[in-house]
Short mmCIF file of C-alpha atoms in Angstrom, two decimals:
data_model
loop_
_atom_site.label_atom_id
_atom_site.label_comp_id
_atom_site.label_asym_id
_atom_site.label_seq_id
_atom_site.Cartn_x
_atom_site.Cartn_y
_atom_site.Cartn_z
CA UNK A 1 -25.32 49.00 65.04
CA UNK A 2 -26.31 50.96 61.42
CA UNK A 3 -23.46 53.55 62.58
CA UNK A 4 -20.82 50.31 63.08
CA UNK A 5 -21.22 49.24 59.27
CA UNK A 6 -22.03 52.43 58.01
CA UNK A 7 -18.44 52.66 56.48
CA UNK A 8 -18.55 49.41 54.58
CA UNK A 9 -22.11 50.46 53.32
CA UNK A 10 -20.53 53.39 51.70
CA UNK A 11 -17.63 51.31 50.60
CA UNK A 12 -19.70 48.93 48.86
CA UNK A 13 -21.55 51.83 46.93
CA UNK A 14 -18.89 53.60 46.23
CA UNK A 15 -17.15 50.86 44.21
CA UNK A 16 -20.71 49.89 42.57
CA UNK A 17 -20.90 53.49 41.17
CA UNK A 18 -17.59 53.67 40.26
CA UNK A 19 -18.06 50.18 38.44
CA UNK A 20 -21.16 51.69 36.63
CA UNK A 21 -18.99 54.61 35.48
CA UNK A 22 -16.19 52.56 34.09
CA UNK A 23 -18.98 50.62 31.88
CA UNK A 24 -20.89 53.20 30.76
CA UNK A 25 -17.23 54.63 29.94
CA UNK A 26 -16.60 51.81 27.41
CA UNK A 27 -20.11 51.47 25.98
CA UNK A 28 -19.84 55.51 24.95
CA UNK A 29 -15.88 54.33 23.68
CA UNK A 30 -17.12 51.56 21.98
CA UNK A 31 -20.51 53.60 20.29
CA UNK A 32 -17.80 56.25 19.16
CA UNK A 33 -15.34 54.59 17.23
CA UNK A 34 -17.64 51.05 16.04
CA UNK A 35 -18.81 53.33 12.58
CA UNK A 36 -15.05 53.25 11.90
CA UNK A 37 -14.55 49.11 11.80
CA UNK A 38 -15.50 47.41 8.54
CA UNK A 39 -15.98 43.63 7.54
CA UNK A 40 -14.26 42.49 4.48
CA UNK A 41 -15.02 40.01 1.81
CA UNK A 42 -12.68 37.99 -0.06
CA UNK A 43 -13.44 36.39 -3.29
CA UNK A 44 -11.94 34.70 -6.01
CA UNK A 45 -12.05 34.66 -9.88
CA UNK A 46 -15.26 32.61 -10.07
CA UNK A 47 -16.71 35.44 -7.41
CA UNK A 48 -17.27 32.31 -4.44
CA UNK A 49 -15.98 34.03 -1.17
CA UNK A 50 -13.07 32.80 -0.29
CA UNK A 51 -12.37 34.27 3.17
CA UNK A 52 -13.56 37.68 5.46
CA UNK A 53 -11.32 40.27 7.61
CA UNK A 54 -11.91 42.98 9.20
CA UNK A 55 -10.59 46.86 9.28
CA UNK A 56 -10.84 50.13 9.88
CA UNK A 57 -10.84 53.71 8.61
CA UNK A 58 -8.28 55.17 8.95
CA UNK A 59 -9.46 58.39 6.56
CA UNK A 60 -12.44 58.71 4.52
CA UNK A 61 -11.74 56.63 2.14
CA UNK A 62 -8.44 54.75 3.47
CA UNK A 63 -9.17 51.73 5.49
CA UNK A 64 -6.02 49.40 7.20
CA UNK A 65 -5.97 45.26 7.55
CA UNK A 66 -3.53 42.61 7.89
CA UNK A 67 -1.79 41.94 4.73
CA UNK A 68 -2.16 38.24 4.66
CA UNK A 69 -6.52 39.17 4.93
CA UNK A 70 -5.93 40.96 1.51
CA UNK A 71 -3.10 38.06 -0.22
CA UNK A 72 -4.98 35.53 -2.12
CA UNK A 73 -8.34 37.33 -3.33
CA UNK A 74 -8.76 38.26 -6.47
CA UNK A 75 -11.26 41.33 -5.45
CA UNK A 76 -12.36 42.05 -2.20
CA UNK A 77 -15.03 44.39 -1.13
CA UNK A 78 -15.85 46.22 2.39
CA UNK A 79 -18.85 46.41 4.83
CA UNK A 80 -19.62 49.23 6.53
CA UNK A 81 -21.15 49.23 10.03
CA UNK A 82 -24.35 50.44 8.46
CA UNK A 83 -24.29 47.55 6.17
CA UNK A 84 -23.29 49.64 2.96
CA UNK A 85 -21.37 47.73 0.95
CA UNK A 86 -18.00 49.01 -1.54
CA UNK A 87 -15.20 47.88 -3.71
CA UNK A 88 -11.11 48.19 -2.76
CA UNK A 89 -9.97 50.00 -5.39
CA UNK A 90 -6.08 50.38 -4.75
CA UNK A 91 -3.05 49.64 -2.41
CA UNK A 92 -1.90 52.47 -1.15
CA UNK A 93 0.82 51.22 1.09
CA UNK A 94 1.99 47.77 2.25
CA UNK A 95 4.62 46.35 4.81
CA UNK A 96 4.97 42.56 4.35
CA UNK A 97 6.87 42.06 7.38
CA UNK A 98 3.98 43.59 9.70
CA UNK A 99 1.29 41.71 7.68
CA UNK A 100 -0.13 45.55 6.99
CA UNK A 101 -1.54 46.63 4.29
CA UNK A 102 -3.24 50.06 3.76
CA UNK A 103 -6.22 50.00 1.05
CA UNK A 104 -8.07 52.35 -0.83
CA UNK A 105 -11.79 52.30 -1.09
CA UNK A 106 -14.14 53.40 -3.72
CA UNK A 107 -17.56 55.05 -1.30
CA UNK A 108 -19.09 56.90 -3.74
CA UNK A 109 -19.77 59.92 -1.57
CA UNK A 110 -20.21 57.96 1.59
CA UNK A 111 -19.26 59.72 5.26
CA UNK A 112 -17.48 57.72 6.70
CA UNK A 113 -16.49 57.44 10.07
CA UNK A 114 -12.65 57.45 10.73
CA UNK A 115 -10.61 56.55 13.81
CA UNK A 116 -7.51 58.35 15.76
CA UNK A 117 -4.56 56.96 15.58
CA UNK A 118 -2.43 57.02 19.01
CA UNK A 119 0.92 58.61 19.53
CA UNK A 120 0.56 57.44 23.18
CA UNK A 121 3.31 55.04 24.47
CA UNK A 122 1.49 51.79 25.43
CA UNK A 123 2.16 50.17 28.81
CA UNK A 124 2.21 46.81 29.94
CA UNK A 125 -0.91 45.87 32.35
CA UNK A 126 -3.24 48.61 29.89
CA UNK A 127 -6.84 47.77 29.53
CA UNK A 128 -8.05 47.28 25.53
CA UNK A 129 -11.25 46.47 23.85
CA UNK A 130 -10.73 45.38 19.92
CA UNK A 131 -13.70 45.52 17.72
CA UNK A 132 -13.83 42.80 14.88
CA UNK A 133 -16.30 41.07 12.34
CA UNK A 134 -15.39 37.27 12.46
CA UNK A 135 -16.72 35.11 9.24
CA UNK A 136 -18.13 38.27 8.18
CA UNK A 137 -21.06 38.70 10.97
CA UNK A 138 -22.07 41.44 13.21
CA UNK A 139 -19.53 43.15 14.86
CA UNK A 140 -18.22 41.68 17.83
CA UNK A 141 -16.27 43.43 20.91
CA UNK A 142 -13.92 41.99 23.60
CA UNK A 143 -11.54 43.67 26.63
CA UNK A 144 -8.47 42.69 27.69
CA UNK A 145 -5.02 44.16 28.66
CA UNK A 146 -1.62 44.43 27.40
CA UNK A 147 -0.19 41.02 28.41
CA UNK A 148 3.46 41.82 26.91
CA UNK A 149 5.84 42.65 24.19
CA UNK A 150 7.11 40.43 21.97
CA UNK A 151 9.78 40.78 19.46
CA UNK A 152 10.77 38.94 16.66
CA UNK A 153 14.48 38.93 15.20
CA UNK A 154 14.92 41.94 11.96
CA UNK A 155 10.50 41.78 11.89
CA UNK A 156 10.10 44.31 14.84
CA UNK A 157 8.08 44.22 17.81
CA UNK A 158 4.84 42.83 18.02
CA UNK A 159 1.85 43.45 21.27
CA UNK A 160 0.42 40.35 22.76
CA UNK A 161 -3.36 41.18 24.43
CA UNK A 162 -5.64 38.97 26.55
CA UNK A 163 -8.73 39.85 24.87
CA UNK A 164 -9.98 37.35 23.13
CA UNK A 165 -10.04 36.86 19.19
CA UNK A 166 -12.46 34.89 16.96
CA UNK A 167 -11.32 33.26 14.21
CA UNK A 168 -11.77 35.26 11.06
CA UNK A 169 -11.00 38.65 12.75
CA UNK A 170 -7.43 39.71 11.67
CA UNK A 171 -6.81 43.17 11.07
CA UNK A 172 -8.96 44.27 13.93
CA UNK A 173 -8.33 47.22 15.56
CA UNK A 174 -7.52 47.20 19.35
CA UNK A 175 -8.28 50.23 20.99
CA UNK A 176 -6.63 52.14 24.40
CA UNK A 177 -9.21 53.43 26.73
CA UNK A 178 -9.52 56.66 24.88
CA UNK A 179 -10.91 55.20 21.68
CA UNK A 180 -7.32 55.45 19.70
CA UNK A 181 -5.92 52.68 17.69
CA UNK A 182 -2.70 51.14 19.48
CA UNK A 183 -2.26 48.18 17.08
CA UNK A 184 -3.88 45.45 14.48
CA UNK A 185 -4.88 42.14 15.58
CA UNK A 186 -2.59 39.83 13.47
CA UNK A 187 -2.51 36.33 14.70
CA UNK A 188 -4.59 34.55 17.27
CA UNK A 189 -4.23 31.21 18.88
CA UNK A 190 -7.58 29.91 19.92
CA UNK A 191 -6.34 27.41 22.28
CA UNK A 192 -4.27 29.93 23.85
CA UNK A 193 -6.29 33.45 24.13
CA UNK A 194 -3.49 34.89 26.53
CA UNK A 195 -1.18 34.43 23.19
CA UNK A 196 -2.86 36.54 20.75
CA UNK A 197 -0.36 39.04 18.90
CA UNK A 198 -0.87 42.59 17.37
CA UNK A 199 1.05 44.91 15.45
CA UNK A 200 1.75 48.80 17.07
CA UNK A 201 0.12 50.78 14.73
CA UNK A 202 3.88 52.84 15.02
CA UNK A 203 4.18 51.04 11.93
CA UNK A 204 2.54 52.75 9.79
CA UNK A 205 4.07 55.88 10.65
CA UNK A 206 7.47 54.33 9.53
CA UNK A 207 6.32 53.16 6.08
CA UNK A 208 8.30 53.97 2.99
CA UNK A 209 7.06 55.29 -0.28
CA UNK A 210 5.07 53.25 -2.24
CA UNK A 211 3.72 53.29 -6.12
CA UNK A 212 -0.42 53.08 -5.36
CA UNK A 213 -1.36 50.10 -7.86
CA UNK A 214 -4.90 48.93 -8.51
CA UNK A 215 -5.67 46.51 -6.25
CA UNK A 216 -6.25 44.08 -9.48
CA UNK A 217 -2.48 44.70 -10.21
CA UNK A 218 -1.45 43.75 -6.52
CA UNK A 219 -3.10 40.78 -6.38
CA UNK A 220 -1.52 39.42 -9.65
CA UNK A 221 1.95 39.91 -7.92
CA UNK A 222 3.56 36.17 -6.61
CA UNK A 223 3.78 36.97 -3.05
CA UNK A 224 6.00 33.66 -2.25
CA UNK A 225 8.27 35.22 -4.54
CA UNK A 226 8.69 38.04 -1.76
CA UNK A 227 9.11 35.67 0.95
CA UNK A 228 12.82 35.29 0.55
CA UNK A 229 14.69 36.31 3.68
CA UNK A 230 14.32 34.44 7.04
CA UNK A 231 12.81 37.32 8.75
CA UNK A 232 9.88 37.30 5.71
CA UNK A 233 9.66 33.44 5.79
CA UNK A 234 9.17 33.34 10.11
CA UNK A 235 6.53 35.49 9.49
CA UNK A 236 5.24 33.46 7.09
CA UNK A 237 5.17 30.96 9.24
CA UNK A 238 2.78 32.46 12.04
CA UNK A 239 0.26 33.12 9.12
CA UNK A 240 0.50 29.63 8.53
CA UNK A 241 -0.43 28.78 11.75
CA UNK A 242 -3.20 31.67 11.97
CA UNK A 243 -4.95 30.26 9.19
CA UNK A 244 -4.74 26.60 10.75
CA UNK A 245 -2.75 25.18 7.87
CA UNK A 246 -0.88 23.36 10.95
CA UNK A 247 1.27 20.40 8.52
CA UNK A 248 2.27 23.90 6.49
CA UNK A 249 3.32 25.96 9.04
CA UNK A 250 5.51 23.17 10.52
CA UNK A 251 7.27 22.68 8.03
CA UNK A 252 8.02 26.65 7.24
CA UNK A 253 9.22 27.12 10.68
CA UNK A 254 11.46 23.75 10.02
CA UNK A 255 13.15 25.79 7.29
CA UNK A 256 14.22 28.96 9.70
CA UNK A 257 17.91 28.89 10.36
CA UNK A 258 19.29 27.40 13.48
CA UNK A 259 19.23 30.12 15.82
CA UNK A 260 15.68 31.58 15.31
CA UNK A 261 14.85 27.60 16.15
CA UNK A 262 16.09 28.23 19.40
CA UNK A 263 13.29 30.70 20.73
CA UNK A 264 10.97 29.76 22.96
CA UNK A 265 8.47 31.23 20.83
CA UNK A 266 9.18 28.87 17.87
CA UNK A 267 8.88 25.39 20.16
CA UNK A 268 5.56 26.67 21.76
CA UNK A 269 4.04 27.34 18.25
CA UNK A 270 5.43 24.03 16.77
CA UNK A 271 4.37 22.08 19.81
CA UNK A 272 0.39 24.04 19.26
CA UNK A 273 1.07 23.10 15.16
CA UNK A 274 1.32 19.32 16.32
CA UNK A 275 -0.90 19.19 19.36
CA UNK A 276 -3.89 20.69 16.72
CA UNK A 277 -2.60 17.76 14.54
CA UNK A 278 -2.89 15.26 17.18
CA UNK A 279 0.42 14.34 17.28
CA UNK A 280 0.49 14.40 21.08
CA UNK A 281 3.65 12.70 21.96
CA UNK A 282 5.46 15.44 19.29
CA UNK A 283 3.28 18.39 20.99
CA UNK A 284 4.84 17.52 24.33
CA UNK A 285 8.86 17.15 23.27
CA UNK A 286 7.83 20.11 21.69
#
């Protein structure tokens, strides 16, 4: 009778190990390359915090976030994984149609940790972990896979992952299953964690020249004055959205010309925009 089931005994604890491998797999991933992710703090003139982010190394003293974490602060400052704390100095580079932004950061002789950046192509149905710090708190991991590719007219192409996002955690990294960077957690939909988009960090390989300005100096610059094409404007739209200024966003993807209103993308976002309003009946025409 033992010899009859035998097979399905060894079945059984051969997919048990090989379960235990794969976790112990991502815990080593995720203790490698967590150093590397920082928090950021947003503040404004009066020095209240007006918002948190999160980034990552991408050199010693270069970090990468979405643009839109950066926008509105009047200084911002960085938190390391071993809660040491430092000022962003300077943009070094900035693409406003990604939402990327690359900063630099004063460490005052700090080692930092800094993270690969992959030239792999990235396949549909790949697993992903991305490592964030929503509100500013501890960091905070989730898995997932690459749910699809989306692609939004003259912007570029944009990854949408199933791992889920908490509020707060744009510019997260998301990480392939060899502990390389694959893209930057841009927008997330809370009701909706199948829908959360990412930019391929390809991008940043394909940024122009840039004049590095204090960081002071950026933020003085109107950014709605750079918002003038339709391609800036959708875009400005989904931040909209990410940052649950729902009546807002509405209305900027309202002002898109007629054929970018005839995506599916833009009536599922408008319907969210109005079921978060609880404007039900508009939600569902939507």
């Amino acid at each position: 009778m033992f010899k009859r089931y035998l097979p399905i005994f060894l079945s059984l604890l051969f997919l048990q190990i090989t379960n235990i491998s794969i976790s112990q797999e991502l815990t080593n991933l995720i203790n490698k390359v967590q150093p590397a992710v920082v928090s950021i703090i947003c503040y404004d003139e009066d020095n209240v915090v007006i918002g948190y982010g999160s980034g990552f190394f991408m050199d010693k003293n270069i970090i990468i976030t979405n643009r839109h974490v950066l926008e509105e602060a009047s200084y911002a400052k960085i938190e390391t994984y071993d809660n040491n704390i430092f000022n962003i100095t300077h943009i070094v580079n900035e693409d406003i149609f990604a939402d990327i932004v690359i900063a630099e950061v004063d460490i005052k002789g700090y080692s930092s940790k800094s993270i690969n950046l992959s030239n792999k192509k990235t396949d549909l149905g790949e697993s992903i972990f991305v490592i964030g710090n929503p509100l500013g708190l501890g960091q905070t991991v989730s898995t997932g896979i690459v749910s699809g590719f989306r692609r939004l007219p003259d912007i570029g192409n944009f990854i949408q992952i199933t791992a889920p996002i908490s509020h707060g955690s744009s510019g997260s990294p998301v990480f392939n299953m060899y502990g390389e960077v694959i893209a930057v957690v841009t927008l997330q939909i809370t009701e909706g964690q199948n829908y959360n988009l990412s930019v391929p960090i390809s991008i940043i390989a394909s940024l122009g020249s840039f004049e590095r300005i204090t960081f002071r100096e950026w933020s003085n610059k109107n950014y709605a004055e750079t918002l003038s094409s339709d391609e800036a404007l959708l875009l400005y739209s989904f931040l909209l959205l990410s940052n649950e200024e729902y009546e807002e966003a509405i209305n900027s993807f309202f002002s898109l010309p007629a054929e970018m209103q005839e995506l599916s993308e833009f009536h599922f976002l408008v319907g969210f925009c109005y079921f978060e309003m609880e404007e039900y009946d508009k939600a569902i025409n939507a």
